[in-house]
mmCIF file of C-alpha atoms in Angstrom:
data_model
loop_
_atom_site.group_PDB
_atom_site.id
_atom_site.type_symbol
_atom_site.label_atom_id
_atom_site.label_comp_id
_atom_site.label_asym_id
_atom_site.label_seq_id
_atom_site.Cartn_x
_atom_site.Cartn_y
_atom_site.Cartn_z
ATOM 1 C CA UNK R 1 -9.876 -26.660 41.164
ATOM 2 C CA UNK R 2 -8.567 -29.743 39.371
ATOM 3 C CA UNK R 3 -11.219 -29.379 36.424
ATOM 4 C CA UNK R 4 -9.901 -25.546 36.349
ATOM 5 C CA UNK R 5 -6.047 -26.489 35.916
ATOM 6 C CA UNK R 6 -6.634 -29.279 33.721
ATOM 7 C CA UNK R 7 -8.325 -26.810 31.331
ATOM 8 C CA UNK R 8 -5.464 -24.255 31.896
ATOM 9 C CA UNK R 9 -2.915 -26.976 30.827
ATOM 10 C CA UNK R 10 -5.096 -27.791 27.681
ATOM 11 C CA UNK R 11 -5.040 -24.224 26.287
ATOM 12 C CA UNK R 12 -1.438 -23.781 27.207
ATOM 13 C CA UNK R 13 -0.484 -27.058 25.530
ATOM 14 C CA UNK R 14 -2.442 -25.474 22.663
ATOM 15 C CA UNK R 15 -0.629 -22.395 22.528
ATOM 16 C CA UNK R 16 2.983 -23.839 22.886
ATOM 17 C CA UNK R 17 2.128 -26.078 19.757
ATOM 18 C CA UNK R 18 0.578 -22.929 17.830
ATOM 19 C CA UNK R 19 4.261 -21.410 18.973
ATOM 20 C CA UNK R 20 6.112 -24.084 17.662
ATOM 21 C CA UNK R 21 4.105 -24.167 14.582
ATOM 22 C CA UNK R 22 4.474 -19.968 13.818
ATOM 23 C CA UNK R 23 8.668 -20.799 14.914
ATOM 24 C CA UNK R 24 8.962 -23.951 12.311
ATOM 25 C CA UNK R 25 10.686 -25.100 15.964
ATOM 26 C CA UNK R 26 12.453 -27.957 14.444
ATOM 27 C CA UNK R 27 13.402 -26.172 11.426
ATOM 28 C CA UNK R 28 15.145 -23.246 13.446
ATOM 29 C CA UNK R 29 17.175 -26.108 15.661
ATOM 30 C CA UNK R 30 18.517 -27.680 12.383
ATOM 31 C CA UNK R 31 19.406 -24.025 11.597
ATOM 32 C CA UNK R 32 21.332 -23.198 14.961
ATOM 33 C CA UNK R 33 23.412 -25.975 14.229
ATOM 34 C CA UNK R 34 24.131 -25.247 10.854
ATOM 35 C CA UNK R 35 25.047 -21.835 11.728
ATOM 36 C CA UNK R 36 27.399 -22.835 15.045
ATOM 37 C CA UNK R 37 29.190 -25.022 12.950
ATOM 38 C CA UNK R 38 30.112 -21.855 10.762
ATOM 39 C CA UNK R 39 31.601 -20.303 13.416
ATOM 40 C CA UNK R 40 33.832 -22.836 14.471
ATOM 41 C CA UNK R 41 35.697 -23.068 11.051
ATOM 42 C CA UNK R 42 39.338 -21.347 10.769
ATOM 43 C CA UNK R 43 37.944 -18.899 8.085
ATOM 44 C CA UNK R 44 34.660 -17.866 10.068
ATOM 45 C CA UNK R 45 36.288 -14.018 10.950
ATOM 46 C CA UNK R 46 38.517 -13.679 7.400
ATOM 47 C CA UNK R 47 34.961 -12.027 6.251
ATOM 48 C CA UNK R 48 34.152 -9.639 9.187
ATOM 49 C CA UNK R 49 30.773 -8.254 7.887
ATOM 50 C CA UNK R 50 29.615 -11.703 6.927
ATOM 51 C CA UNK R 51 30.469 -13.175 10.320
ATOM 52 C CA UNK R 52 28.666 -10.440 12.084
ATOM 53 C CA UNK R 53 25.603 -11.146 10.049
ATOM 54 C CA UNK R 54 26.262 -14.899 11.113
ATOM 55 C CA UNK R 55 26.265 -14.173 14.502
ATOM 56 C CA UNK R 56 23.377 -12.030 14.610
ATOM 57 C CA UNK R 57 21.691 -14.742 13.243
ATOM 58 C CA UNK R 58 22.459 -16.679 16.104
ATOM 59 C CA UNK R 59 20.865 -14.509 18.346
ATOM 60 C CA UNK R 60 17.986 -14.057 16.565
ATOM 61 C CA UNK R 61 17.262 -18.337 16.349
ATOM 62 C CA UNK R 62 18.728 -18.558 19.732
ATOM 63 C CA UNK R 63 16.191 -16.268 21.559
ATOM 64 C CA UNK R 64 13.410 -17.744 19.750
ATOM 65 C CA UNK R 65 14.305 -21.086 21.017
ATOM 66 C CA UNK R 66 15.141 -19.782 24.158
ATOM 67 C CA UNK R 67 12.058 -18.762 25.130
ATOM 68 C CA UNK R 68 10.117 -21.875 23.851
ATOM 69 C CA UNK R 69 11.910 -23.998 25.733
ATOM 70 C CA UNK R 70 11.988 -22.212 28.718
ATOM 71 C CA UNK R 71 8.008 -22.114 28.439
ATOM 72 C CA UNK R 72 7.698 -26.149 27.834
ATOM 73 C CA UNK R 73 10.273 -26.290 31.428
ATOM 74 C CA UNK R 74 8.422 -24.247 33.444
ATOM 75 C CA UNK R 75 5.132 -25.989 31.977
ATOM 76 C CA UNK R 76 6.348 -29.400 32.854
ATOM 77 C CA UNK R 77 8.195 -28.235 36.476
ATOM 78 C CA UNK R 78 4.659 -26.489 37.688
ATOM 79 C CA UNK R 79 2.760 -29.822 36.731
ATOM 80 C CA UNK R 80 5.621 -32.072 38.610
ATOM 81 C CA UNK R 81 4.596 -29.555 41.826
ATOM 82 C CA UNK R 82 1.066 -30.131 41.283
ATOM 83 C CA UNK R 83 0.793 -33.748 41.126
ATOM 84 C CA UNK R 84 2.816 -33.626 44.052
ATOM 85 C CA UNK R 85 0.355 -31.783 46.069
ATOM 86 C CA UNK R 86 -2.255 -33.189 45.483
ATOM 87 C CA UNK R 87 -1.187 -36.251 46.517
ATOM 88 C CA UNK R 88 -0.735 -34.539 49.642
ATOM 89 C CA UNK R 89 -3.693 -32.395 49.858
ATOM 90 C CA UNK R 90 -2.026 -29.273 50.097
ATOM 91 C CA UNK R 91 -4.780 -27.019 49.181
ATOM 92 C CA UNK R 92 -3.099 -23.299 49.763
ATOM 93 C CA UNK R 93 -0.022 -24.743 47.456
ATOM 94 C CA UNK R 94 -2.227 -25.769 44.399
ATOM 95 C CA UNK R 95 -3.925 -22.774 44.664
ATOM 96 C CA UNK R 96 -0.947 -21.028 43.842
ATOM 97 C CA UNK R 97 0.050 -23.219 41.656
ATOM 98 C CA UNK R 98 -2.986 -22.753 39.691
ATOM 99 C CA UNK R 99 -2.207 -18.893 40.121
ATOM 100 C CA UNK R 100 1.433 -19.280 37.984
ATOM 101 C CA UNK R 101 -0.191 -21.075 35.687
ATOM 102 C CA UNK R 102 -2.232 -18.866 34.567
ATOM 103 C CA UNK R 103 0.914 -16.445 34.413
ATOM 104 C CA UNK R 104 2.183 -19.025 31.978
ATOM 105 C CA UNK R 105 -0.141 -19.170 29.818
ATOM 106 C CA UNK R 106 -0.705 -15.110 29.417
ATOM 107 C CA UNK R 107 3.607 -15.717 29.326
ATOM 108 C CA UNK R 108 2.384 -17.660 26.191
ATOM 109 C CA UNK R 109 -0.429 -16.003 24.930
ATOM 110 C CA UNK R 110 2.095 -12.515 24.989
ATOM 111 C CA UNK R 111 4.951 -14.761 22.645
ATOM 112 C CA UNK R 112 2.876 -15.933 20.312
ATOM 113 C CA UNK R 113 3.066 -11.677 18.847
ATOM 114 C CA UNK R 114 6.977 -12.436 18.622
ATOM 115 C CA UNK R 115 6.346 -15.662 16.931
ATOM 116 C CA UNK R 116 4.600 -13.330 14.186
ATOM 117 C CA UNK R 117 8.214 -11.524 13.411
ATOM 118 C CA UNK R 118 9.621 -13.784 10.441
ATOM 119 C CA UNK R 119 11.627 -11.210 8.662
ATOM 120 C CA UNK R 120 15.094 -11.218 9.788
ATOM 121 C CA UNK R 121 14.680 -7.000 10.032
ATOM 122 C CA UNK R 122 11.818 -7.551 12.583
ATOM 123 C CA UNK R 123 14.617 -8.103 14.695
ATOM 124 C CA UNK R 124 16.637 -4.984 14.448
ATOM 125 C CA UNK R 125 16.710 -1.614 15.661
ATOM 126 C CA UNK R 126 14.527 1.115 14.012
ATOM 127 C CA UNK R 127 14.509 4.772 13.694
ATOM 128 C CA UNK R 128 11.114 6.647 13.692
ATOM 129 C CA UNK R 129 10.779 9.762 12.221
ATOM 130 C CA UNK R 130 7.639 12.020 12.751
ATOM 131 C CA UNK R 131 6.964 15.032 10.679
ATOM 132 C CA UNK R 132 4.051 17.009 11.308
ATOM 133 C CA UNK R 133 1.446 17.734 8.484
ATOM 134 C CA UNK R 134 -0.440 20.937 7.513
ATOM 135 C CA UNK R 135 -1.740 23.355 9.969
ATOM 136 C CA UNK R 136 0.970 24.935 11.494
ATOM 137 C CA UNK R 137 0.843 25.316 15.783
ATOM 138 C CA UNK R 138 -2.324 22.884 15.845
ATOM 139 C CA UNK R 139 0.093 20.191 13.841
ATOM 140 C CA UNK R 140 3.114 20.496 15.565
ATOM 141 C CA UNK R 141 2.183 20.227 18.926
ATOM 142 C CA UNK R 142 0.019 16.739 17.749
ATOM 143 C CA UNK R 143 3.973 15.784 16.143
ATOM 144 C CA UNK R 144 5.052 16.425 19.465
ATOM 145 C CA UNK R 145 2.593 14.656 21.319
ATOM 146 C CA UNK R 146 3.232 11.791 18.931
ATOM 147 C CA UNK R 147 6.927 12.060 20.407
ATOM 148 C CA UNK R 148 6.340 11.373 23.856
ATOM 149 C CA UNK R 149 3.551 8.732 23.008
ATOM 150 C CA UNK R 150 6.330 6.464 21.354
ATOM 151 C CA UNK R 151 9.279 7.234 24.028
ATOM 152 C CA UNK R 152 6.528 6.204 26.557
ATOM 153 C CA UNK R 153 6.170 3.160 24.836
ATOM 154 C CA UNK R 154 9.449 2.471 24.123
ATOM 155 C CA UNK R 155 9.909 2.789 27.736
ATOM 156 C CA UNK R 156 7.489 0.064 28.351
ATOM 157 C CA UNK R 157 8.860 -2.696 26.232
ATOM 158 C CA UNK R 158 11.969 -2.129 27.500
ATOM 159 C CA UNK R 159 13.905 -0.103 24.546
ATOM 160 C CA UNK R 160 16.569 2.208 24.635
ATOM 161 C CA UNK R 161 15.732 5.212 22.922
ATOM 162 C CA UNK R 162 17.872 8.359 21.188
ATOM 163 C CA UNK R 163 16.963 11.398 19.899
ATOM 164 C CA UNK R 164 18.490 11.892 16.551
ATOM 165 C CA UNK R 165 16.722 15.115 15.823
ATOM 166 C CA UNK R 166 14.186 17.708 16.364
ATOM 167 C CA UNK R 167 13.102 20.759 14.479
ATOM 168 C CA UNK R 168 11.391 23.266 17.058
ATOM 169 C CA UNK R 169 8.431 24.571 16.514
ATOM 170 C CA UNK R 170 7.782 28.408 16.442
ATOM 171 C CA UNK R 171 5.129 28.700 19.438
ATOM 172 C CA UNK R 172 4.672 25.100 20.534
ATOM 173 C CA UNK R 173 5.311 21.609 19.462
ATOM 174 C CA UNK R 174 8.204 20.534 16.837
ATOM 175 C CA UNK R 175 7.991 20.669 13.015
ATOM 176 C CA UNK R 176 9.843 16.815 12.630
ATOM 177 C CA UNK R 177 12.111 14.902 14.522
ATOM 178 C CA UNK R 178 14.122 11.702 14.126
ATOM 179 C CA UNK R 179 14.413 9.013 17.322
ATOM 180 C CA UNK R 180 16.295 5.606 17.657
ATOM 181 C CA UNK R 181 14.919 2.687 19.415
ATOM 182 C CA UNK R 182 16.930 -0.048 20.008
ATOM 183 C CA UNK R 183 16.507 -3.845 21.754
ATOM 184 C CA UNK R 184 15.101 -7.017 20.524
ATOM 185 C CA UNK R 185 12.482 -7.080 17.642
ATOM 186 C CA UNK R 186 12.376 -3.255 18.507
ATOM 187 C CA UNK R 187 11.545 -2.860 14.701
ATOM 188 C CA UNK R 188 8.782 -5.920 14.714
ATOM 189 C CA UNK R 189 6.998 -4.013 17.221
ATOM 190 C CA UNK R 190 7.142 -0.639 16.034
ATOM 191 C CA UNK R 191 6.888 -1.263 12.234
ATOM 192 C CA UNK R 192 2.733 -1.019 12.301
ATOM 193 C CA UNK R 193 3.074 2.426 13.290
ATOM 194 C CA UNK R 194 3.951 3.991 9.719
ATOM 195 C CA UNK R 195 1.583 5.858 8.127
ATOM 196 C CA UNK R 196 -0.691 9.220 8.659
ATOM 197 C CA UNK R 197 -1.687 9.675 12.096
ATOM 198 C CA UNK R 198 -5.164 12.232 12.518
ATOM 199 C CA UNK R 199 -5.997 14.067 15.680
ATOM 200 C CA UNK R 200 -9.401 15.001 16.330
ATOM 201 C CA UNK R 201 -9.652 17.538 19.829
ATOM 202 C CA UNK R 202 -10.941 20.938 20.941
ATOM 203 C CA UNK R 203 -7.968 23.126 20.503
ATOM 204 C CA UNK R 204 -6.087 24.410 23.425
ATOM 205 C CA UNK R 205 -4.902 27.065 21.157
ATOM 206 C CA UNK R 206 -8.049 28.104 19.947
ATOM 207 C CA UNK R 207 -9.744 31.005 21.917
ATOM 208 C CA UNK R 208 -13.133 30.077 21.009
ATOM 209 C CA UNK R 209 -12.620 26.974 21.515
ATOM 210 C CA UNK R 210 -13.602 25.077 18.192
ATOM 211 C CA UNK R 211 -12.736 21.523 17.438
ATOM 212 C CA UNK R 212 -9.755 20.898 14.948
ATOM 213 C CA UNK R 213 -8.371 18.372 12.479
ATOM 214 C CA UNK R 214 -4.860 17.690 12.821
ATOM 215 C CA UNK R 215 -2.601 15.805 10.646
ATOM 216 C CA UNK R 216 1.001 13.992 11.025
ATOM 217 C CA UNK R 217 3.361 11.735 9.252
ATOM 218 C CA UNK R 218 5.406 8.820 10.885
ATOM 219 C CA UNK R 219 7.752 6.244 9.061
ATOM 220 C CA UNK R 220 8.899 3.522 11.215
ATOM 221 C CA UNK R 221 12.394 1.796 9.248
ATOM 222 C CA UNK R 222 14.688 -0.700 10.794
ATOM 223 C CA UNK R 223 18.876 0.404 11.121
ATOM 224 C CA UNK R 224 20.533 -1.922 8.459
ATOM 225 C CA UNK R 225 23.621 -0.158 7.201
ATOM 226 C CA UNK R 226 25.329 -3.421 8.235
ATOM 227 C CA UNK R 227 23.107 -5.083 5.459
ATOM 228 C CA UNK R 228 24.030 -3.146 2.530
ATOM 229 C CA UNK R 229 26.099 -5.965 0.780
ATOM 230 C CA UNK R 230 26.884 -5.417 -2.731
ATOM 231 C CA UNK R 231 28.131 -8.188 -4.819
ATOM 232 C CA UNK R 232 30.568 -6.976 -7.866
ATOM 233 C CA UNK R 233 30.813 -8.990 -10.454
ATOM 234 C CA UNK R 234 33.811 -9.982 -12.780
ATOM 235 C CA UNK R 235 31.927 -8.917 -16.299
ATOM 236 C CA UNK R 236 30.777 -5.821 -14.279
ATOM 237 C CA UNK R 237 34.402 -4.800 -14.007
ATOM 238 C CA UNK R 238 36.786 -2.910 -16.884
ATOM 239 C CA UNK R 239 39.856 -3.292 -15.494
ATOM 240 C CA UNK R 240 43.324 -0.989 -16.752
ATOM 241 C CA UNK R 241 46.894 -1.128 -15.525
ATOM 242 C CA UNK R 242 49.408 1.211 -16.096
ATOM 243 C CA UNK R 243 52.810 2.587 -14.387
ATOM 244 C CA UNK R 244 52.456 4.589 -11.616
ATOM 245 C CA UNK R 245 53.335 8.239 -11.584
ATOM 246 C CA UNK R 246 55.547 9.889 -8.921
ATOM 247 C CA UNK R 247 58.072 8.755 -6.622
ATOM 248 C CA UNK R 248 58.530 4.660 -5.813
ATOM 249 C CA UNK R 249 61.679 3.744 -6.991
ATOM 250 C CA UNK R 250 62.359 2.332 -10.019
ATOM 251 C CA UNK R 251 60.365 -0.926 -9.701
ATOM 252 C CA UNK R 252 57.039 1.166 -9.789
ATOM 253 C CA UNK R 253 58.123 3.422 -12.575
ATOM 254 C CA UNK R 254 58.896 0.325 -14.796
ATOM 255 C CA UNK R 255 55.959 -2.024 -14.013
ATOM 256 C CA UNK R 256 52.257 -1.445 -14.933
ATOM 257 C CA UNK R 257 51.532 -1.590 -11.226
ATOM 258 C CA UNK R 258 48.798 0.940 -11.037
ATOM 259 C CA UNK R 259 44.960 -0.471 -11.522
ATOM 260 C CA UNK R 260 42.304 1.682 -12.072
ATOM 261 C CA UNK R 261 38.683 0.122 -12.200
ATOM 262 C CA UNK R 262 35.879 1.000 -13.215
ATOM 263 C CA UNK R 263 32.086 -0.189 -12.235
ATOM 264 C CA UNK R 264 30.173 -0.138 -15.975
ATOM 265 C CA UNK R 265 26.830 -0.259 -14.027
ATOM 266 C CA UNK R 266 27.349 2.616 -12.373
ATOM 267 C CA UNK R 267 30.358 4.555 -14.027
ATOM 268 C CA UNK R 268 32.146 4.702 -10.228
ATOM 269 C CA UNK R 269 36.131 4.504 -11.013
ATOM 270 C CA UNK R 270 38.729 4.001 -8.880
ATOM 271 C CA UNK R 271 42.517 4.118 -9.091
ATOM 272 C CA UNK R 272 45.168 2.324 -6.488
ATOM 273 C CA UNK R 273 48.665 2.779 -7.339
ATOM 274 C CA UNK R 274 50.109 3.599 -3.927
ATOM 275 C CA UNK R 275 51.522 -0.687 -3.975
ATOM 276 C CA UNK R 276 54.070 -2.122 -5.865
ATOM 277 C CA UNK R 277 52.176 -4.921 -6.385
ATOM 278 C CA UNK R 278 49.612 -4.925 -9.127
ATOM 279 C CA UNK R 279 47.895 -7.320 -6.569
ATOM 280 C CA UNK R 280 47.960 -5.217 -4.197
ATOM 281 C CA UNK R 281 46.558 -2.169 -5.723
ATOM 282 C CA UNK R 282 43.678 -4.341 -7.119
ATOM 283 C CA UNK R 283 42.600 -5.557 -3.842
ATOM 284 C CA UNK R 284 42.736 -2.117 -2.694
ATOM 285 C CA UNK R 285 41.145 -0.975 -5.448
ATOM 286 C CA UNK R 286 38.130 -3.535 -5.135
ATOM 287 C CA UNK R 287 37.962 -2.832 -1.039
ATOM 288 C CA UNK R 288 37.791 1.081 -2.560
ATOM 289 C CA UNK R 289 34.661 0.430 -4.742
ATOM 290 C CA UNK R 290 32.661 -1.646 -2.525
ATOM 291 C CA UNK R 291 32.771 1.039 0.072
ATOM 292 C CA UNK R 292 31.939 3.465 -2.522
ATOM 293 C CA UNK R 293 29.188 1.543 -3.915
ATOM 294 C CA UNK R 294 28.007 0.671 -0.395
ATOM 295 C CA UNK R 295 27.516 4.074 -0.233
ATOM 296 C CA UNK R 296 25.763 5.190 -3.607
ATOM 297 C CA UNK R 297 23.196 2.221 -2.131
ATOM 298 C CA UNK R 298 22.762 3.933 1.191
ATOM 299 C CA UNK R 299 22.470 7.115 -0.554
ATOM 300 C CA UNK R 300 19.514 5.789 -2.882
ATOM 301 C CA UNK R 301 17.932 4.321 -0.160
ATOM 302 C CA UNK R 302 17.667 7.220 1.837
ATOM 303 C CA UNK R 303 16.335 9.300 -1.432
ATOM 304 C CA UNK R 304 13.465 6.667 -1.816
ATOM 305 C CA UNK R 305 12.611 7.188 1.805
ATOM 306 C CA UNK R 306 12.733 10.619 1.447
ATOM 307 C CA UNK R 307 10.254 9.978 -1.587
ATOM 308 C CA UNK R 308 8.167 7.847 0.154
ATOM 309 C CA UNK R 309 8.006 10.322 3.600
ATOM 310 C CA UNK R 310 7.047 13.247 1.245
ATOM 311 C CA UNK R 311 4.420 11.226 -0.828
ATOM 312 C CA UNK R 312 2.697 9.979 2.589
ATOM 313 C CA UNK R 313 2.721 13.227 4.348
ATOM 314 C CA UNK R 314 0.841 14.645 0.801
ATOM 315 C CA UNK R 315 -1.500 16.784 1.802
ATOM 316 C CA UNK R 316 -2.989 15.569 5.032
ATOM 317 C CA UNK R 317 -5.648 14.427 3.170
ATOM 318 C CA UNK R 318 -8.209 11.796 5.272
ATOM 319 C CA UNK R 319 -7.844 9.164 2.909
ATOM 320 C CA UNK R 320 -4.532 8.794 3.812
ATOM 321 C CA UNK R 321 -4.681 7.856 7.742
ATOM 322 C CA UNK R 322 -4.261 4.770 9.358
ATOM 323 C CA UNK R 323 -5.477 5.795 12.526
ATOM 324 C CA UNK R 324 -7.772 8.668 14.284
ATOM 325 C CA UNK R 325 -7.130 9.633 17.921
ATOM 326 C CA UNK R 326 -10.035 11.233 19.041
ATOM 327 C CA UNK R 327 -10.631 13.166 22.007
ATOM 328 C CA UNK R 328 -14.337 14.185 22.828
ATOM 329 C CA UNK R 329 -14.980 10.793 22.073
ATOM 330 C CA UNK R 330 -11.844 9.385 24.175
ATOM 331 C CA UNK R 331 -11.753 6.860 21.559
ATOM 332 C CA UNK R 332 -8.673 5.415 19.367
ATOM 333 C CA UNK R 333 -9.257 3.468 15.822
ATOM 334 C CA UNK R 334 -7.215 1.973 13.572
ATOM 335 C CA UNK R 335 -8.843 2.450 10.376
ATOM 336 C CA UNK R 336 -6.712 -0.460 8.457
ATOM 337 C CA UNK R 337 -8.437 -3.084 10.929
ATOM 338 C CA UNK R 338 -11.510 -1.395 12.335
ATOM 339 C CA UNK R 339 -10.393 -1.596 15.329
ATOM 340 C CA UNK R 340 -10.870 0.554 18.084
ATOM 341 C CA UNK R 341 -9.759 1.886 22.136
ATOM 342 C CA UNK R 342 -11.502 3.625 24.527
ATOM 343 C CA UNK R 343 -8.537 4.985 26.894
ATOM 344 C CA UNK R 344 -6.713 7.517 25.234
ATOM 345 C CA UNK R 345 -5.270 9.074 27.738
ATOM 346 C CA UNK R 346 -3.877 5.667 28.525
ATOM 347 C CA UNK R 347 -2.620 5.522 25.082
ATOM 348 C CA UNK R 348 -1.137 8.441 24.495
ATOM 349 C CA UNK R 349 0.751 7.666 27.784
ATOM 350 C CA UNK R 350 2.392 4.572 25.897
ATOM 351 C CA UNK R 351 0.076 1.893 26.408
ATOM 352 C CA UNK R 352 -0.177 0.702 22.883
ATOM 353 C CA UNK R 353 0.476 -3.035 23.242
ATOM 354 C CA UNK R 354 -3.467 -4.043 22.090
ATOM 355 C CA UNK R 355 -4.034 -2.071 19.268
ATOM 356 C CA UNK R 356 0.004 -3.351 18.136
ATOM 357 C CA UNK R 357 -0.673 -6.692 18.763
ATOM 358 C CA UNK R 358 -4.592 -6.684 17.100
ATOM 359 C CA UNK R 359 -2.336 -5.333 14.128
ATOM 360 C CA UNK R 360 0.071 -7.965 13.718
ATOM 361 C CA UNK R 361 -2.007 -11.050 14.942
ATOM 362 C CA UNK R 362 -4.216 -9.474 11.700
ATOM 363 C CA UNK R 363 -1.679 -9.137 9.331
ATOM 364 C CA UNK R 364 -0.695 -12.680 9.824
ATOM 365 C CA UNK R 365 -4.173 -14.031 9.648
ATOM 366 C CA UNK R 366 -4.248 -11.755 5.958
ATOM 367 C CA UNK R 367 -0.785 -13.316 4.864
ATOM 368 C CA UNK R 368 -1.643 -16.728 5.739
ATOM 369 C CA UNK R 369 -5.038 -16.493 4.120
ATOM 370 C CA UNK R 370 -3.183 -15.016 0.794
ATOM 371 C CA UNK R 371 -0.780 -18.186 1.182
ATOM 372 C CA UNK R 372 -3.945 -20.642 1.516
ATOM 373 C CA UNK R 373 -5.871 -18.697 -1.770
ATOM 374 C CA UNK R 374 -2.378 -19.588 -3.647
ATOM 375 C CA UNK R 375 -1.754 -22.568 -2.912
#
């Protein structure tokens, strides 16, 4: 028993300096204080958007920390316990002892996936849109069995989930819909999921009952309206005053209170003259145009998703699928990692976590390998 748990403690000691290492741990607590100190100056809420971004930053380092350091206690607390009993032969307690171990260390092994999420968007909230491809009933029941798949899992890890929208089908399944996921890294886990999906099954609505191809689209993208930030610069900016028109007194009629600005990047213009101060109606103005351009941005955004959605749907054509779900052969494989299930049943049912976390422990091996080769 003591040769067992002193080889436990080895590989979790092993994995808590791997988690460290994927965390830059020391790096992140410099960070935390930076950021608390931000938040304790007079100014910190003059800029709201900025101090929300500030503070979700917070979270994000704190929860990484968090659970580090919770990991290293319970380590150290469970070892304190052990030495203890041993030195008083209490065989039934070290046996369990041994037992939460072992918990810790699958606790560990289950982290080191979330250690993987380094973009700051890993850590938002995502919608997931699924869209199914060509072959009308056949393809839209598959989009709809891709639907419950992902609520399933989203169940699972814990997310709450919304339905956006949903295009019905004519006799079974739905054309497209739209869902919301939201909790912690909810976009970290989920983003592996974008791309053509392939069903491979004897059809139930088939009378002869012939095996069919089915095809449909899904495009995973995290929720950051609260990102769009746009910067406007003073050389970007024509600026023109004049006197307003319309009622105000005389101070407005005889003052060139009224700014109108325009954006010579874009061509947006807006005009502010409801002030009497030509201060005032340029920081109107400039609150007017960011919002505006905020939203041109959002708008563009959306169009190259749109783009992107129609391009991957295409045709259905094989060359385009990530994965294959195929049921006479009960089998599951990701074609972008050769990697395959045998439960799919299980799968479909939500249980996704291996073939998610084969994805990302490989896409960090092939980023750290392209780091290495240029370096």
């Amino acid at each position: 028993m003591q040769l067992e748990i002193e080889n436990t403690n080895k590989q979790i000691l092993e994995l808590i300096d791997l988690l460290k290492n994927n965390l830059d741990y020391n790096f992140l607590k410099k960070q935390i204080e930076i950021l608390k100190n931000e938040t304790e100056k007079p100014s910190f809420w003059n800029n709201h958007n900025n101090a929300q971004k500030i503070m979700k930053e917070i979270k994000i380092t704190e929860n990484k920390l968090f659970l580090l350091n919770s990991i290293e206690l319970e380590f150290n607390e469970i070892n304190e316990l052990i030495e203890m009993a041993f030195s008083e032969n209490e065989n039934l307690m070290i046996e369990d002892l041994s037992k939460q171990l072992k918990k810790l260390k699958l606790k560990c092994e289950k982290y080191k996936i979330q250690t993987m999420f380094d973009d700051k968007k890993d850590f938002y909230d995502c919608f997931i849109e699924i869209h199914a491809g060509a072959g009308g009933t056949e393809a839209q029941d598959w989009a709809l069995m891709l639907q419950r798949m992902y609520l399933r899992w989203s169940e699972k890890k814990g997310f709450k989930s919304t339905l956006i929208e949903e295009s019905v089908g004519e006799e079974a399944g739905i054309k497209s819909t739209t869902l919301k996921f939201s909790g912690d890294y909810s976009f970290g886990w989920t983003r592996t999921e974008t791309g053509v999906h392939r069903l491979v099954r004897i059809s139930p609505f088939d009378s002869s009952a012939r095996r069919h191809t089915s095809f449909a689209s899904v495009w995973v993208y995290p929720d950051v309206d609260d990102e769009i930030e746009i910067a406007i610069e003073d050389k970007d900016l024509k600026i023109d005053t004049y006197r307003a028109s319309g009622a105000g007194g005389q101070h407005v009629n005889k003052t060139d209170s009224a700014v109108r600005l325009t954006h010579i990047p874009t061509g947006i213009v807006v005009e502010c003259q409801d002030g009497r101060s030509q201060h005032k109606n340029k920081e109107k103005a400039l609150s007017l145009l960011q919002s505006k351009l905020q939203n041109a941005e959002k708008e563009k955004a959306e169009s190259e998703q749109a783009e992107s959605r129609r391009v991957m749907v295409g045709s259905g054509d094989r060359s385009e699928k990530i994965r294959t779900y195929n049921f006479p052969q009960n089998r599951i494989t990701d074609h972008r990692i050769e990697f395959s299930v045998h439960n799919l049943p299980a799968f479909l049912d939500g249980d996704m976590e291996v073939m998610i976390s084969a994805l990302l422990e490989e896409n960090q091996a092939r980023a750290l390998a392209n780091l290495e080769s240029s370096s």
